[in-house]
Short mmCIF file of C-alpha atoms in Angstrom, two decimals:
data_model
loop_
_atom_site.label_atom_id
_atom_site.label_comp_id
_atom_site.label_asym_id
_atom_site.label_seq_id
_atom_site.Cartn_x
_atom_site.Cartn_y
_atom_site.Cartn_z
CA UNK E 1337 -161.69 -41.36 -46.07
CA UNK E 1338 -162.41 -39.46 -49.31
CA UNK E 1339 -158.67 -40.87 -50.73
CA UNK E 1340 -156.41 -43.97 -50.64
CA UNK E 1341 -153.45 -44.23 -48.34
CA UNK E 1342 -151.00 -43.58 -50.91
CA UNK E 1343 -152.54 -40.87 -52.42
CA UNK E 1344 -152.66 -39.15 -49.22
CA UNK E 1345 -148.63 -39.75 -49.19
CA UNK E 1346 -148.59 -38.40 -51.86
CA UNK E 1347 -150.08 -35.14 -51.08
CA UNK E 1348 -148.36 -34.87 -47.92
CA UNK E 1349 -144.56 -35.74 -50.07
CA UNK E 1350 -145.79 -33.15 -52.77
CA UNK E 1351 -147.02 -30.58 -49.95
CA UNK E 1352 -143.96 -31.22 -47.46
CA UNK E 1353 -141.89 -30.56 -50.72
CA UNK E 1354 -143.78 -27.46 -51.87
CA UNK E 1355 -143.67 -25.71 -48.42
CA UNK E 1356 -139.90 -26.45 -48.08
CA UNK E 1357 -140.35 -28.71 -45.30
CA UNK E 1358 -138.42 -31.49 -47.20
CA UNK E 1359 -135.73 -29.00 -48.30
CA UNK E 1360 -133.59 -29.50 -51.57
CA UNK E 1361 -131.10 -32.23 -51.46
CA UNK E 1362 -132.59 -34.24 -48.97
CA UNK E 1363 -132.54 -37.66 -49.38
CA UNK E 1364 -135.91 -39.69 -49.13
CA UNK E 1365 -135.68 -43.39 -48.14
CA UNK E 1366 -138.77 -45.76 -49.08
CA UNK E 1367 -138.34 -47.69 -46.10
CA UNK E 1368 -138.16 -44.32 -43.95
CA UNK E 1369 -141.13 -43.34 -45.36
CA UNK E 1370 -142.82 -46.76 -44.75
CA UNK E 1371 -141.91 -46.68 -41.07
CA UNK E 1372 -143.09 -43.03 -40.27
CA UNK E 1373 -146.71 -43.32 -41.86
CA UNK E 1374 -146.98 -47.38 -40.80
CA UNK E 1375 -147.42 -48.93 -44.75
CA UNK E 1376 -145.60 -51.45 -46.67
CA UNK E 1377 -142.98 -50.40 -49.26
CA UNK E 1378 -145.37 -51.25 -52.41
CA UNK E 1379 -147.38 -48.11 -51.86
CA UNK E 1380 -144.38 -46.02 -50.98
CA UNK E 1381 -142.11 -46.94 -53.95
CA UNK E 1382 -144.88 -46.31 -56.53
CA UNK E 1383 -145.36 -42.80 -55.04
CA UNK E 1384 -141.39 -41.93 -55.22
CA UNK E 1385 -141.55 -43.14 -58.52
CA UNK E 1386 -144.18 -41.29 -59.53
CA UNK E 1387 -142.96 -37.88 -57.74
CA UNK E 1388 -139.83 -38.77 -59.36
CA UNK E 1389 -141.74 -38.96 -62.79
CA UNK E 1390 -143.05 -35.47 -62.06
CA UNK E 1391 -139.74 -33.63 -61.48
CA UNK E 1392 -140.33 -33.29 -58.08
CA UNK E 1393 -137.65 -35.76 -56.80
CA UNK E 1394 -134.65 -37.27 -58.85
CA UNK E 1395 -132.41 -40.42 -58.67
CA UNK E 1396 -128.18 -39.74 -57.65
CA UNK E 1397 -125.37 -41.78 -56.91
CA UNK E 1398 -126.67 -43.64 -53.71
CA UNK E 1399 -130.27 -45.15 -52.63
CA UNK E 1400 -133.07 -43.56 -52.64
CA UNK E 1401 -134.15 -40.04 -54.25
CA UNK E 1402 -133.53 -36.69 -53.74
CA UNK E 1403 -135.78 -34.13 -53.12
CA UNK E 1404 -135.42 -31.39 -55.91
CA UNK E 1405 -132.88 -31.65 -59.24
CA UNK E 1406 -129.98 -32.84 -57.67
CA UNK E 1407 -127.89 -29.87 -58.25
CA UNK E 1408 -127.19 -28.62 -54.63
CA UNK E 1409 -125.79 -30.40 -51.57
CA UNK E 1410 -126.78 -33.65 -50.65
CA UNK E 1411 -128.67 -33.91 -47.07
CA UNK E 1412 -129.19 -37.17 -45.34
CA UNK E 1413 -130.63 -37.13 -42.06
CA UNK E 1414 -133.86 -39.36 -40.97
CA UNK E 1415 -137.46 -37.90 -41.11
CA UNK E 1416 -139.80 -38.07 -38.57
CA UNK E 1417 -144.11 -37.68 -38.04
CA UNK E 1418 -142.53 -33.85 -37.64
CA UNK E 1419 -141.65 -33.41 -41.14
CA UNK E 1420 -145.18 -34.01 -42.36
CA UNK E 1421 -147.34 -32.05 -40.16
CA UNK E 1422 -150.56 -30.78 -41.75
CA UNK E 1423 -152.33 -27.38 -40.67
CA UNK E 1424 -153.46 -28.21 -36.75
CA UNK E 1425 -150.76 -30.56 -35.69
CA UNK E 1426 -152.33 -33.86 -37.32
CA UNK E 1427 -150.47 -36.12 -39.08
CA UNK E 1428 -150.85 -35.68 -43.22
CA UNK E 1429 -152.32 -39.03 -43.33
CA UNK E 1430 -155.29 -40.06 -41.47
CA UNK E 1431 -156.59 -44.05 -41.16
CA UNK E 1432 -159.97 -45.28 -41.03
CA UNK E 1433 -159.47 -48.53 -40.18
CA UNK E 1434 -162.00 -49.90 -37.51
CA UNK E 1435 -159.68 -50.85 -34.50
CA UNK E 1436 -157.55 -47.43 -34.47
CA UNK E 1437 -161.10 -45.32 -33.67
CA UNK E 1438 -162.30 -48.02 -30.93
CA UNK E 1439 -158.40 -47.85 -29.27
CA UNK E 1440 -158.94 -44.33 -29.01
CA UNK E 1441 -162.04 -44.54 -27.34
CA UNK E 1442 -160.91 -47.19 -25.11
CA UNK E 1443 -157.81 -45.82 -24.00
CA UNK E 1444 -160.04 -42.48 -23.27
CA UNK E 1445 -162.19 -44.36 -21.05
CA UNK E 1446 -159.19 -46.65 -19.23
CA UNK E 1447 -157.11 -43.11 -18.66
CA UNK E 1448 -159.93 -41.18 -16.94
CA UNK E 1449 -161.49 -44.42 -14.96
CA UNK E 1450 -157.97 -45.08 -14.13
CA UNK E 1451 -157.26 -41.55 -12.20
CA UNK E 1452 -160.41 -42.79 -10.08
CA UNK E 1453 -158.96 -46.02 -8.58
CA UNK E 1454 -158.38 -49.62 -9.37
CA UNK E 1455 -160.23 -51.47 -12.19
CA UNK E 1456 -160.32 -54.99 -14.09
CA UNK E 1457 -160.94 -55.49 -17.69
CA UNK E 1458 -163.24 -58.23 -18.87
CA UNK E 1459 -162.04 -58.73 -22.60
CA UNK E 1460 -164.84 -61.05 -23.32
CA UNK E 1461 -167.21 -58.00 -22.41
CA UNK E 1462 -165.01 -55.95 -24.24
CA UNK E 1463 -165.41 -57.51 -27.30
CA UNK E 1464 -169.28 -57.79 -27.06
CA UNK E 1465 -169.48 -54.45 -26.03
CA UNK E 1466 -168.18 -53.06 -29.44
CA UNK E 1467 -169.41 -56.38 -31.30
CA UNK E 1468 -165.61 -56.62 -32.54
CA UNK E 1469 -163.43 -59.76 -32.49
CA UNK E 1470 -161.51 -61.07 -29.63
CA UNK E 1471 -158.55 -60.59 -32.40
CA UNK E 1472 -159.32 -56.95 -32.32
CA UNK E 1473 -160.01 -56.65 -29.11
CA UNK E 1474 -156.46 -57.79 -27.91
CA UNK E 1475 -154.77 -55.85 -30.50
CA UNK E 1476 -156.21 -52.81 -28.59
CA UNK E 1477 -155.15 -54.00 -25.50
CA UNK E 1478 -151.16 -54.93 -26.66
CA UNK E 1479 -151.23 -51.81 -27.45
CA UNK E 1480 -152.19 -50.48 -24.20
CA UNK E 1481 -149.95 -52.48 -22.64
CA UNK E 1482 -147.03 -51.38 -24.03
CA UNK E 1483 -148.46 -48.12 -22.64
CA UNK E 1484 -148.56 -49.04 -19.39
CA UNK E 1485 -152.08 -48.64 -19.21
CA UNK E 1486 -153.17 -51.91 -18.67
CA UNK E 1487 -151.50 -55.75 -17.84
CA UNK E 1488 -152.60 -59.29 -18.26
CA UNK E 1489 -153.82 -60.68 -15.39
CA UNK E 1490 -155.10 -64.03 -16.55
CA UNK E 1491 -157.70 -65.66 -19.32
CA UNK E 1492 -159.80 -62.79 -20.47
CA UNK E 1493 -159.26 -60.44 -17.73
CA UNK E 1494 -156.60 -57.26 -17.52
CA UNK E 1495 -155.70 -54.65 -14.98
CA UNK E 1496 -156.26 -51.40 -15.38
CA UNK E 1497 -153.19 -49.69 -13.71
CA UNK E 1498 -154.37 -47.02 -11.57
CA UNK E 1499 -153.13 -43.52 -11.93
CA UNK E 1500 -152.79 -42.25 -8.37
CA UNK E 1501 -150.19 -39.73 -6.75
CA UNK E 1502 -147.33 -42.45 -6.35
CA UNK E 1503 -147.47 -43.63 -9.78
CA UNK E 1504 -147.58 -40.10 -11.35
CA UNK E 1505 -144.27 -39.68 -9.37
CA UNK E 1506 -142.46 -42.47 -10.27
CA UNK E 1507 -143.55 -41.77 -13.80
CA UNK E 1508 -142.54 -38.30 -13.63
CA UNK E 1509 -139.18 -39.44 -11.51
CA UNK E 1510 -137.87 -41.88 -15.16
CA UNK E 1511 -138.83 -39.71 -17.40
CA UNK E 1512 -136.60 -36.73 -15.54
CA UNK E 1513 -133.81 -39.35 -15.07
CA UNK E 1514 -133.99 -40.14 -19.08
CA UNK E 1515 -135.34 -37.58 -20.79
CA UNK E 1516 -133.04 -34.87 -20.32
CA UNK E 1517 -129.83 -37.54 -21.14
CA UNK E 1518 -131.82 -37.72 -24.37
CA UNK E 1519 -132.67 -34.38 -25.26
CA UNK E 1520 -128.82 -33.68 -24.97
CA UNK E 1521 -127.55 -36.30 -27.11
CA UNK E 1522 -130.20 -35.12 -29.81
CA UNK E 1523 -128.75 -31.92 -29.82
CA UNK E 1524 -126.57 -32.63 -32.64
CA UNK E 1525 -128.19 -34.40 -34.44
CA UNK E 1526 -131.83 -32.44 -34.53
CA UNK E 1527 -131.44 -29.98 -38.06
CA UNK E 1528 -132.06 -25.97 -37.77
CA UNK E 1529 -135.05 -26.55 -40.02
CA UNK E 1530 -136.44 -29.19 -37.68
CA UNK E 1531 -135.66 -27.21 -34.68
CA UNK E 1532 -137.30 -24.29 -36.73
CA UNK E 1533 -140.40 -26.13 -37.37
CA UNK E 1534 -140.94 -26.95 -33.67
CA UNK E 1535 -140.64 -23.74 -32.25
CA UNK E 1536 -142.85 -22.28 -35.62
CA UNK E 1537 -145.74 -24.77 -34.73
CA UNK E 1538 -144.94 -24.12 -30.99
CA UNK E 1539 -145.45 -20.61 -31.01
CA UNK E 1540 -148.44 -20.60 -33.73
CA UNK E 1541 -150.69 -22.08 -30.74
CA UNK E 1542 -149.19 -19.98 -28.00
CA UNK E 1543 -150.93 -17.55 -30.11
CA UNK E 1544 -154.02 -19.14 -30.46
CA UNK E 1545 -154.55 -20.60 -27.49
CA UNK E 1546 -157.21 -21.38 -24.91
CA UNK E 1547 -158.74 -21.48 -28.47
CA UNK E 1548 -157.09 -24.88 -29.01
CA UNK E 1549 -158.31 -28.42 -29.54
CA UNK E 1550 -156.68 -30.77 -26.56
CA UNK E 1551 -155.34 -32.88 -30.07
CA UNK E 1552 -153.31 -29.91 -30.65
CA UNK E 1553 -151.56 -29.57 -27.52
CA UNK E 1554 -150.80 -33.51 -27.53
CA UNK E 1555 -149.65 -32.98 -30.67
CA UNK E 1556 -147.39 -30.46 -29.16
CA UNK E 1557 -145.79 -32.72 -26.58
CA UNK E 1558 -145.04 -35.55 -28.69
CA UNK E 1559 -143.50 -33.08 -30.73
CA UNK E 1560 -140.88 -32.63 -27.75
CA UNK E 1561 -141.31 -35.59 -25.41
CA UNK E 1562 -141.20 -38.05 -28.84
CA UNK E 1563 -139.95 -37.30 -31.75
CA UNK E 1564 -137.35 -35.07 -30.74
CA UNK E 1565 -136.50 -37.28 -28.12
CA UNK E 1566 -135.86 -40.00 -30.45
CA UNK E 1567 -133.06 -38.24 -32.18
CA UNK E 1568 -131.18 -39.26 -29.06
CA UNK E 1569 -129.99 -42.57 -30.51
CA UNK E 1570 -130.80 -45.04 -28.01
CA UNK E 1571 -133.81 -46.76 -28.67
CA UNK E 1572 -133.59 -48.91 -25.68
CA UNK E 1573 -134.18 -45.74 -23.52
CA UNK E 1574 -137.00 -45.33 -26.07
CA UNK E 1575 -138.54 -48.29 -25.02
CA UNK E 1576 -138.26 -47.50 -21.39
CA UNK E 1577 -139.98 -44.05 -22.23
CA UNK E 1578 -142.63 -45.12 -24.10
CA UNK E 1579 -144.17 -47.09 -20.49
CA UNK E 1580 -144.17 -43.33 -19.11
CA UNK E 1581 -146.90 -42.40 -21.55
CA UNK E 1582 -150.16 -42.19 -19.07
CA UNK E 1583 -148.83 -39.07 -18.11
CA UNK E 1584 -149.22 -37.60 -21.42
CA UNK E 1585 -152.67 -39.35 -21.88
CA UNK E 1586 -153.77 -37.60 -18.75
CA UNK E 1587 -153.33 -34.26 -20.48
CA UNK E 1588 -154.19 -35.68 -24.11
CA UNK E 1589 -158.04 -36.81 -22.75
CA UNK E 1590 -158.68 -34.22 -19.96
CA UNK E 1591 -157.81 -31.19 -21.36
CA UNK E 1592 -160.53 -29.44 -23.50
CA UNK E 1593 -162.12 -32.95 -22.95
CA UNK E 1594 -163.48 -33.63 -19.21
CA UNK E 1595 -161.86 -30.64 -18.24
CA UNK E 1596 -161.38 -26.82 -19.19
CA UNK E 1597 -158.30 -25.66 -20.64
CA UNK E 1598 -156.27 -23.97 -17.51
CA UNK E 1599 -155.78 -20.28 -17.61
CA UNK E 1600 -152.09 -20.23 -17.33
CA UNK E 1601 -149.03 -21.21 -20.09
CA UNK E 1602 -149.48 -25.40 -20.46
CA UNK E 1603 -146.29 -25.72 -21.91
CA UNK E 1604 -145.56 -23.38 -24.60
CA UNK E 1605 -142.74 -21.36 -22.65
CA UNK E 1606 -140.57 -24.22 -21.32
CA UNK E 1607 -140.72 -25.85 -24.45
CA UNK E 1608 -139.42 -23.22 -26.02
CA UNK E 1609 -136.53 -22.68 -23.32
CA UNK E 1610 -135.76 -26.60 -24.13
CA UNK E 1611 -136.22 -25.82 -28.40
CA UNK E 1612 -134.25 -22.47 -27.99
CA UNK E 1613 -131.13 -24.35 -26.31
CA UNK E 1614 -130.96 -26.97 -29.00
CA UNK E 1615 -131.75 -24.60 -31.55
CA UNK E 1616 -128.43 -22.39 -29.99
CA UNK E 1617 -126.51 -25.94 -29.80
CA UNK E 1618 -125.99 -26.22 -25.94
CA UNK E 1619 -126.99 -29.52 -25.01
CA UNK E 1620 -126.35 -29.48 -21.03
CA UNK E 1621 -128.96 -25.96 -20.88
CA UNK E 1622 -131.42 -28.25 -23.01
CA UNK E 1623 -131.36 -31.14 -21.03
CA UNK E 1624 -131.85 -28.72 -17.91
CA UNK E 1625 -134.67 -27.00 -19.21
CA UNK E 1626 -136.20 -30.30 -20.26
CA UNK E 1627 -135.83 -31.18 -16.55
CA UNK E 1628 -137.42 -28.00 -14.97
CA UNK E 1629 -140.24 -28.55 -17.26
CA UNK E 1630 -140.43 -32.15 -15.99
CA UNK E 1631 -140.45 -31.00 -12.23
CA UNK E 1632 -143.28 -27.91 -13.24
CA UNK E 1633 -145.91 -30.16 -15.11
CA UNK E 1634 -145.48 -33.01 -12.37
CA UNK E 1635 -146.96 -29.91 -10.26
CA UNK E 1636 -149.24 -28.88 -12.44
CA UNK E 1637 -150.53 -32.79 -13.30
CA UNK E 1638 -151.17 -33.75 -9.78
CA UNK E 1639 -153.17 -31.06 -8.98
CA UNK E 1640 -154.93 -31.52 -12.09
CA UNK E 1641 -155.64 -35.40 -10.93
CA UNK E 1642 -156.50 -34.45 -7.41
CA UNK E 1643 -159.65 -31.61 -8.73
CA UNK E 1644 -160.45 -34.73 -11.38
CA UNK E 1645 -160.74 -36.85 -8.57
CA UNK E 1646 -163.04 -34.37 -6.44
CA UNK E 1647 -165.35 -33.31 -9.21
CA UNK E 1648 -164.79 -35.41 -12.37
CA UNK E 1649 -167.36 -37.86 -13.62
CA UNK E 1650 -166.88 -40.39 -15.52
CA UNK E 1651 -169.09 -43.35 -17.30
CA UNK E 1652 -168.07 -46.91 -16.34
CA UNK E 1653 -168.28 -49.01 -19.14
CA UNK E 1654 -169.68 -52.28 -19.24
CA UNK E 1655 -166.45 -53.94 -19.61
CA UNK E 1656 -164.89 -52.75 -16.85
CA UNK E 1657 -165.04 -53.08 -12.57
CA UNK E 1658 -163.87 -51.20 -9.74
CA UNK E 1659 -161.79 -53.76 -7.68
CA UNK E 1660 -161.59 -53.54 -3.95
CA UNK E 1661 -158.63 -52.62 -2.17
CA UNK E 1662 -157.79 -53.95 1.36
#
């Protein structure tokens, strides 16, 4: 990483400010800031108030700063990863530390063992494997967990929950009973320039694409299936959501990855059916195109898993076993 965290913030505050992405008036909280890009305050109030020193931002009646001079209508709505998006769909501000590369490598393996069949986790091997901590090592796996990827199933060992046709289905069958409730509820709360921004970034791939890295297109869907989503309100339902995940990591490490880009539309039309009906302000048409879309990519992900299954190959790791089924 050629530059510290918060100067990175700070190019992607001063850049998100230049392109118009944090329009004028719009009011920037430190502790909004901390959340979306995972840092403490410290780093976060020394770039405001150094932005502020600048010109770029200035103090008003109220907390925090506002984006511009202050002379225009005040905006207050809560950012998101969305609002900071760099050319490609990557997040403005990219970690190094040691455990966030060896979870993505992990989770790549678990996902595409996991379409295979049933598998165990020995942590202890895990850990030697990588010649990281058992601290690390676990901090991985939480994370998976709360994935659904993986569960504790005593000392040292996990399951690897497998992705197979009944699972994809009941994954697909919460997410169609949630999601589109969501989608709706964010409808008036989601900003034209957000809404704007999605269906910008949404059709700027459309038109490159198959020349697209798989990040991109994952970037794409947590564009719609997350962040948007979250506007919804109800972070319980969030919580519930985020277990339905593996069906997004199926696309996120296959495509471009183990397998080729397919030759028809991934998703770039019906998200922009779902985009197009917030943008337009009808919330019962977005939640219904959310739910087609839902119902289409279950189709299209089960075949996907099925030709995986056939012709895929994948690497066991030494850390992990097939278990037997009866």
């Amino acid at each position: 990483m050629s530059n510290t965290l918060k100067e990175q913030l700070y190019q992607a505050l001063v850049q998100g400010i230049d392109r118009g992405h944090l329009e004028p008036g719009l009011v920037l909280l430190e502790g909004n800031i901390a959340a979306i890009f995972d840092m403490s305050r410290s780093p976060v109030r020394q770039t405001l108030s150094r932005l502020h020193d600048e010109g770029k931002i200035c103090r008003f009646d109220g907390r925090g700063y506002l984006v511009g001079r202050g002379d225009g209508e005040i905006i207050r709505r809560p950012l998101g990863a969305g609002d900071f998006r760099a050319v490609g769909g990557q997040a403005s501000i990219q970690r190094t530390e040691a455990w966030q590369a060896l979870a993505e490598k992990v989770e790549r393996d678990l996902v595409l063992c996991s379409m295979k069949g049933r598998l165990e986790l020995n942590e202890l091997q895990l850990a030697k494997t990588y010649d990281v901590s058992r601290t690390t090592t676990q901090r991985i796996l939480a994370s998976l967990q709360s994935l659904g990827v993986v569960d504790k199933t005593k000392y040292s060992s996990w399951s690897v929950i497998p992705l197979d046709d009944a699972r994809l289905h009941h994954l697909y069958d919460a997410r169609r009973q949630l999601e589109p409730f969501m989608i709706s509820r964010a409808c008036g709360v989601l900003s034209d320039h957000e809404l704007s921004g999605y269906l910008f970034r949404l059709d700027e791939a459309a038109r490159e694409y198959p020349n697209l890295e798989g990040a991109r297109l994952d970037a794409l869907e947590n564009e719609l299936h997350q962040e948007a989503l979250m506007r919804g309100g109800n972070p319980e339902i969030i919580t519930m959501l985020r277990r339905t995940r593996p069906i997004l990591l199926i696309s996120k490490h296959l495509l471009g990855g183990a397998v080729e880009m397919p030759a028809e539309d991934p998703l770039f039309t019906e998200h922009r059916r779902v985009f197009e009906a917030l943008s337009a302000r009808l919330p019962k048409q977005a939640g219904q195109a959310l739910d087609e879309h839902l119902a289409n990519a279950e189709t299209k992900v089960r075949q996907r898993l099925a030709d995986f299954r056939e012709t895929g190959e994948v690497v066991m790791p030494r850390y992990l076993s097939w278990v037997e089924t009866l």
